[in-house]
Coordinates of C-alpha atoms and ligand atoms in Angstrom, one line a residue:
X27 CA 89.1 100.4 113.3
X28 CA 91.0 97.9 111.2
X29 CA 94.3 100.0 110.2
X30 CA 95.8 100.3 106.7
X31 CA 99.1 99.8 105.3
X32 CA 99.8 102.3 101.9
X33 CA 102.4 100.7 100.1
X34 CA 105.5 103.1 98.6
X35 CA 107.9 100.9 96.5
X36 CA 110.8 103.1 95.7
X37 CA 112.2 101.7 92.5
X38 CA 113.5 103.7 89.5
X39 CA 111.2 105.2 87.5
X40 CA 111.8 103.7 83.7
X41 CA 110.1 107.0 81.8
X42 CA 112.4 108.9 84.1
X43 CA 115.7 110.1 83.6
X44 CA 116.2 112.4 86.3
X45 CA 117.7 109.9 88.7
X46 CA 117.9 109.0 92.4
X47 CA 116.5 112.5 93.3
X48 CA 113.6 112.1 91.1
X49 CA 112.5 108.3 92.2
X50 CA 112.8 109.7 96.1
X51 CA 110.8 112.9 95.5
X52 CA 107.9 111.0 93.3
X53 CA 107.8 108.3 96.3
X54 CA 107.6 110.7 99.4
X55 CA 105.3 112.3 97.4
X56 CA 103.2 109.7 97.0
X57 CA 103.7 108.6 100.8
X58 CA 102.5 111.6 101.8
X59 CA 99.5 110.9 99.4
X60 CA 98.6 107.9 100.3
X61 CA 98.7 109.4 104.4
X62 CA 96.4 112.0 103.3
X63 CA 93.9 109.1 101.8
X64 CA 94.0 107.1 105.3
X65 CA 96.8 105.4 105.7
X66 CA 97.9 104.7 109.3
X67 CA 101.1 103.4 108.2
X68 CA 103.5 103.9 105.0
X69 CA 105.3 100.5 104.2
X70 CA 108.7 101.4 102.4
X71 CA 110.3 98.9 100.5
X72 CA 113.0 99.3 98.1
X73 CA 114.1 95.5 96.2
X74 CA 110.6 93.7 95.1
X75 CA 109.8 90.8 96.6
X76 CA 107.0 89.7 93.7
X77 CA 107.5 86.0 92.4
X78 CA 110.5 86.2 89.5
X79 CA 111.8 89.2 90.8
X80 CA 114.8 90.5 90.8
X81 CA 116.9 90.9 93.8
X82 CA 119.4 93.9 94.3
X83 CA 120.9 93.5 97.3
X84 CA 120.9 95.6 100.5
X85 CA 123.0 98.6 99.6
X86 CA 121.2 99.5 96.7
X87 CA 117.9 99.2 98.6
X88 CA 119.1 101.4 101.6
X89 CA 120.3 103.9 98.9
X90 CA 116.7 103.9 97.4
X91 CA 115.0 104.2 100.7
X92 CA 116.9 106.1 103.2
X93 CA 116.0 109.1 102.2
X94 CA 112.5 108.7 101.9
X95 CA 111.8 106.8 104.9
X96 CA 113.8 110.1 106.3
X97 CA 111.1 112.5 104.8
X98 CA 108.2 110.5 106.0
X99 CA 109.0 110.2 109.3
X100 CA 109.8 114.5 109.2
X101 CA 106.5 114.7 108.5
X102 CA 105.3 113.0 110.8
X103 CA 104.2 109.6 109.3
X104 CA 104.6 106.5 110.5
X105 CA 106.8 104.1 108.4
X106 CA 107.4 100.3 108.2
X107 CA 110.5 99.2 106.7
X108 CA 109.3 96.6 104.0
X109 CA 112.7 93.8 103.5
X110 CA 114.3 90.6 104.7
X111 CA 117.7 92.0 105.3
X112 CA 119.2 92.8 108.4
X113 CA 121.2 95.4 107.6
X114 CA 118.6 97.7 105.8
X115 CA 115.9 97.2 108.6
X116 CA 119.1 98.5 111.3
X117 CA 119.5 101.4 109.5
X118 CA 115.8 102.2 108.2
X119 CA 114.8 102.3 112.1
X120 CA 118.0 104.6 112.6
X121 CA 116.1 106.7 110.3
X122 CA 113.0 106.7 111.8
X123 CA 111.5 103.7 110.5
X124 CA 108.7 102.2 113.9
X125 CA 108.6 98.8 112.2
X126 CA 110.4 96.1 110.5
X127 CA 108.0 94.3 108.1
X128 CA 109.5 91.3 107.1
X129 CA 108.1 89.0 104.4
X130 CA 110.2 85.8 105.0
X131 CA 110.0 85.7 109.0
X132 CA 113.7 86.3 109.7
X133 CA 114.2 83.4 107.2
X134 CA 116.2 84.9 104.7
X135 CA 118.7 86.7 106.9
X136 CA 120.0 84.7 110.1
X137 CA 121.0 88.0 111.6
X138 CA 117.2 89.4 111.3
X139 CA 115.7 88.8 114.5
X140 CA 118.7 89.7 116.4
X141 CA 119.0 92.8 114.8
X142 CA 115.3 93.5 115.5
X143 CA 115.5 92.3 118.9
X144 CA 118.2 95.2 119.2
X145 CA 116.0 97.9 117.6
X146 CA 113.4 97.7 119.8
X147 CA 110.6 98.3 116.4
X148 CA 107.7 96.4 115.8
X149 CA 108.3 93.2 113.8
X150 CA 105.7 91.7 111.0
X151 CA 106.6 88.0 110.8
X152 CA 105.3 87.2 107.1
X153 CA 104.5 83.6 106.5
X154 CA 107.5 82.3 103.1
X155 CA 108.8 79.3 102.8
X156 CA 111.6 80.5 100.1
X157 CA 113.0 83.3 97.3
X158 CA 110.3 84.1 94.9
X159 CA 112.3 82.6 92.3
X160 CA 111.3 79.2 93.1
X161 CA 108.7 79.8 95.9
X162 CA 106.0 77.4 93.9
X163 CA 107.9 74.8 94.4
X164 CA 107.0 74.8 97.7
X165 CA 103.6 75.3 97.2
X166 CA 102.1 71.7 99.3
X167 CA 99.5 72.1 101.8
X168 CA 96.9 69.4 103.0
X169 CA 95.4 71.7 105.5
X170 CA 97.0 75.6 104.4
X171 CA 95.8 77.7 107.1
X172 CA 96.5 75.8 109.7
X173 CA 100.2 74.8 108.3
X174 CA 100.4 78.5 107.7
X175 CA 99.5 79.1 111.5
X176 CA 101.6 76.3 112.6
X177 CA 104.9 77.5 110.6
X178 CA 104.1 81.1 111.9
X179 CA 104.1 80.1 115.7
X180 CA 107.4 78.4 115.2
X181 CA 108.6 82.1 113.9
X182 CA 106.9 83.6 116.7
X183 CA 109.0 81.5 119.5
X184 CA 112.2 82.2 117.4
X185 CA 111.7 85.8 117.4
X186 CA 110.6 85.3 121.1
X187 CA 113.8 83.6 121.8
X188 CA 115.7 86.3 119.9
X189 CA 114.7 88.8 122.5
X190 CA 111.6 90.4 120.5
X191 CA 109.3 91.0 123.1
X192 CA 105.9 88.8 122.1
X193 CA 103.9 92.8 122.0
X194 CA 106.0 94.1 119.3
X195 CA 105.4 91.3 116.8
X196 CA 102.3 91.6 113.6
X197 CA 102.2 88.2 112.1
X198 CA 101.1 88.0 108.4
X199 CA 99.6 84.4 106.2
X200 CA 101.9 85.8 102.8
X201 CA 99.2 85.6 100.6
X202 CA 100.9 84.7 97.1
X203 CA 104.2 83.9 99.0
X204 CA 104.4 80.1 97.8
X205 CA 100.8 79.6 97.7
X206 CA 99.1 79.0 94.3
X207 CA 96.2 80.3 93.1
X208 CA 93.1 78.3 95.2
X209 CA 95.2 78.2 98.6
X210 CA 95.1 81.6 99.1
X211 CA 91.5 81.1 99.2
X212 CA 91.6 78.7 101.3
X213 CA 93.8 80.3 103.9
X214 CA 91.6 83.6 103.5
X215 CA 88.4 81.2 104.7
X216 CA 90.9 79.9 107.6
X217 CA 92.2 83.1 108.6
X218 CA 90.3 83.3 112.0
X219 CA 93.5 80.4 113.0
X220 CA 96.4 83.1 112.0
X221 CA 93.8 86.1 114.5
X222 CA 93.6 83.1 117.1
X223 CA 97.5 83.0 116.9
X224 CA 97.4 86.3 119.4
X225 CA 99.2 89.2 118.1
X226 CA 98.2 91.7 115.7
X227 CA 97.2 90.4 111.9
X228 CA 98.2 92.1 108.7
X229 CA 97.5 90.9 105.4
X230 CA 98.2 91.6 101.8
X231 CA 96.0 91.3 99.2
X232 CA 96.8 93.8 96.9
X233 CA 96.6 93.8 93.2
X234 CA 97.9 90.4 93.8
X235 CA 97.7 87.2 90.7
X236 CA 94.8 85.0 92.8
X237 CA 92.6 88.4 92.2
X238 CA 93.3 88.8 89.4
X239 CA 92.7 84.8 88.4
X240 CA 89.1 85.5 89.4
X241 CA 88.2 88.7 87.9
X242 CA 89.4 87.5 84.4
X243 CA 86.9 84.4 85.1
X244 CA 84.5 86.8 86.1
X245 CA 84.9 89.1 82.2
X246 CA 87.3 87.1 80.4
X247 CA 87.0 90.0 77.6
X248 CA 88.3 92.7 79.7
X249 CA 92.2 93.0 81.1
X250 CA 92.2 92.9 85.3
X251 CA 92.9 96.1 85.3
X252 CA 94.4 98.0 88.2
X253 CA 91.5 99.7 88.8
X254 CA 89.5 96.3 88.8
X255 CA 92.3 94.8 91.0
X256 CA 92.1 97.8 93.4
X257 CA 88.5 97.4 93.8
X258 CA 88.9 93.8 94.3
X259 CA 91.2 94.1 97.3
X260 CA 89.2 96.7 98.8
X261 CA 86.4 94.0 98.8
X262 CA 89.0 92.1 100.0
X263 CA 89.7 94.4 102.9
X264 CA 86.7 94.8 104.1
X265 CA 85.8 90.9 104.6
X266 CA 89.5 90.5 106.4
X267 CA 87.9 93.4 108.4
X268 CA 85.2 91.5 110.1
X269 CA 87.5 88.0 110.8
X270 CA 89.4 90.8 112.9
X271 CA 92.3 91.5 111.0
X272 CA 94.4 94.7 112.7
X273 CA 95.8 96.0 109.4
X274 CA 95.6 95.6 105.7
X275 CA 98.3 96.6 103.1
X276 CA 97.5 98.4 100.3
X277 CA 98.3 100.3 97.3
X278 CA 95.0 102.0 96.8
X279 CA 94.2 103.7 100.2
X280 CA 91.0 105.5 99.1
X281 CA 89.1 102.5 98.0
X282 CA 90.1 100.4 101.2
X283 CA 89.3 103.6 102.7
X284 CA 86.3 103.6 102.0
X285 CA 85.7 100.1 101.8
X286 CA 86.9 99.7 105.5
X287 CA 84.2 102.3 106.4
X288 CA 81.3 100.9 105.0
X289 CA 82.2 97.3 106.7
X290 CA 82.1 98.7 109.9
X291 CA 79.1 100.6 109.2
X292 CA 77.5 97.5 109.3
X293 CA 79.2 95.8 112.1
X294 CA 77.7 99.2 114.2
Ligands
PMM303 N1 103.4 91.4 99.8 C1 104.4 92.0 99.1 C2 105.4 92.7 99.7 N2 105.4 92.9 101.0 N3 104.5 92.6 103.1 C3 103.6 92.0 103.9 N4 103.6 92.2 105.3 N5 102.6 91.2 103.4 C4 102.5 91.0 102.0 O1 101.5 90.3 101.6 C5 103.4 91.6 101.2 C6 104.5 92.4 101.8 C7 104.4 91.8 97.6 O2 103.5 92.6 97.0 P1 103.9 94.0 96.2 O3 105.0 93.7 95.3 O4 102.7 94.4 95.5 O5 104.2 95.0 97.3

């Protein structure tokens, strides 16, 4: 059964004024939602790592997720740590945190993979090739899913040589992270070269732009909606499903819930 990731961002809540408390409460609340809906594991992430974002720097992300990651795991979820710095993956695992899901690979922070090594968590190698700020830049592929799979086995041998045993790693194509539009595609129709890589797959399609690109093609008089955009990577979902994907992350569980099941309905 292919597993699912339910994402909790905790960021400050804008109609809020109630503060740190009120941000942690609303996302373990939601956490513990999103396990009730199916989720195998909760992905916490505190600093966005969407093209143009903004970064805030590692003690302002542990401050945000600490605490939840702490309430999860006392309830007996399981939790991912979802950043590329060293120093809030250490101490998310000290809270409980099983695995270290990390977007650039150990590329943004030289002291990543031996810090993992050290935990002893799970690591997610995402594919990245650079800060969202100017991660289009680098958006040149001839062949993408097999650069992608290429770039990701290099990862793989650093982590490797960094001490992380090869059964605790996930590796993950980025989709979105410098890839444009059509090349997510395309690596999605290649992604049986990131399964035959060996270790577990994740991938993230959620609510992401390429969807979106299509469904306003598909009604350019309607907004892609969130709703349309959940439903869209729950179709998603379920075709990553049969290339043999282990996990998919999400931020509506239901409909990849649901989605998940009726895929392997048909599989039998
Ligand atoms: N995408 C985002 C954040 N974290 N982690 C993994 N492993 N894979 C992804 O594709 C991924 C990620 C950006 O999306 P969000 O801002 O909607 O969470």
């Amino acid at each position: 059964m292919t597993g699912i990731w339910g994402i909790v961002n905790v960021t400050p809540d804008s109609f809020s004024d109630g503060g740190r408390y009120l941000d942690v409460d609303r996302a373990v609340a939601h956490g513990l939602r999103l396990r009730a809906d199916g989720a195998t594991v909760l992905d916490v992430g505190g600093e966005s790592t969407r093209p143009g974002a903004e970064r805030v720097g590692p003690d302002v992300e542990q401050e945000r997720v600490l605490p939840v990651i702490e309430q999860l795991v006392a309830a007996g979820a399981p939790v991912s740590i979802d950043t590329f710095n060293a120093a809030t993956a250490a101490a998310a695992v000290r809270a409980g945190a099983r695995i270290v899901n990390d977007v650039s690979g150990g590329l943004a922070d030289p002291d990543m993979l031996a810090t993992v090594a050290e935990t002893g968590a799970d690591y997610a190698i995402g594919h990245w090739r650079g800060f969202s700020s100017d991660m289009y830049a680098q958006a040149e592929y001839r062949r993408v899913a097999r650069e992608v799979a290429s770039e990701l086995k290099e990862r793989m041998g650093e982590a490797a040589a960094a001490g992380i045993a090869p059964s605790r790693l996930i590796v993950d194509p980025g989709i979105g992270f410098a890839k444009a539009g059509a090349q997510n595609w395309e690596l999605l129709r290649g992604l049986d070269e990131i399964v035959a890589l060996g270790p577990r797959v994740l991938i993230g399609t959620s609510r992401k732009r390429f969807l979106a690109e299509v469904l306003t093609h598909a009604a350019p008089d309607d907004d892609a909606t969130e709703a349309r955009r959940d439903l869209a990577t729950a179709v998603t979902s379920a075709l990553a499903a049969r290339v043999g994907v282990w996990a998919v992350r999400v931020h509506d569980v239901a409909a990849t819930r649901d989605a998940l099941a009726i895929a392997h309905a048909w599989e039998g």
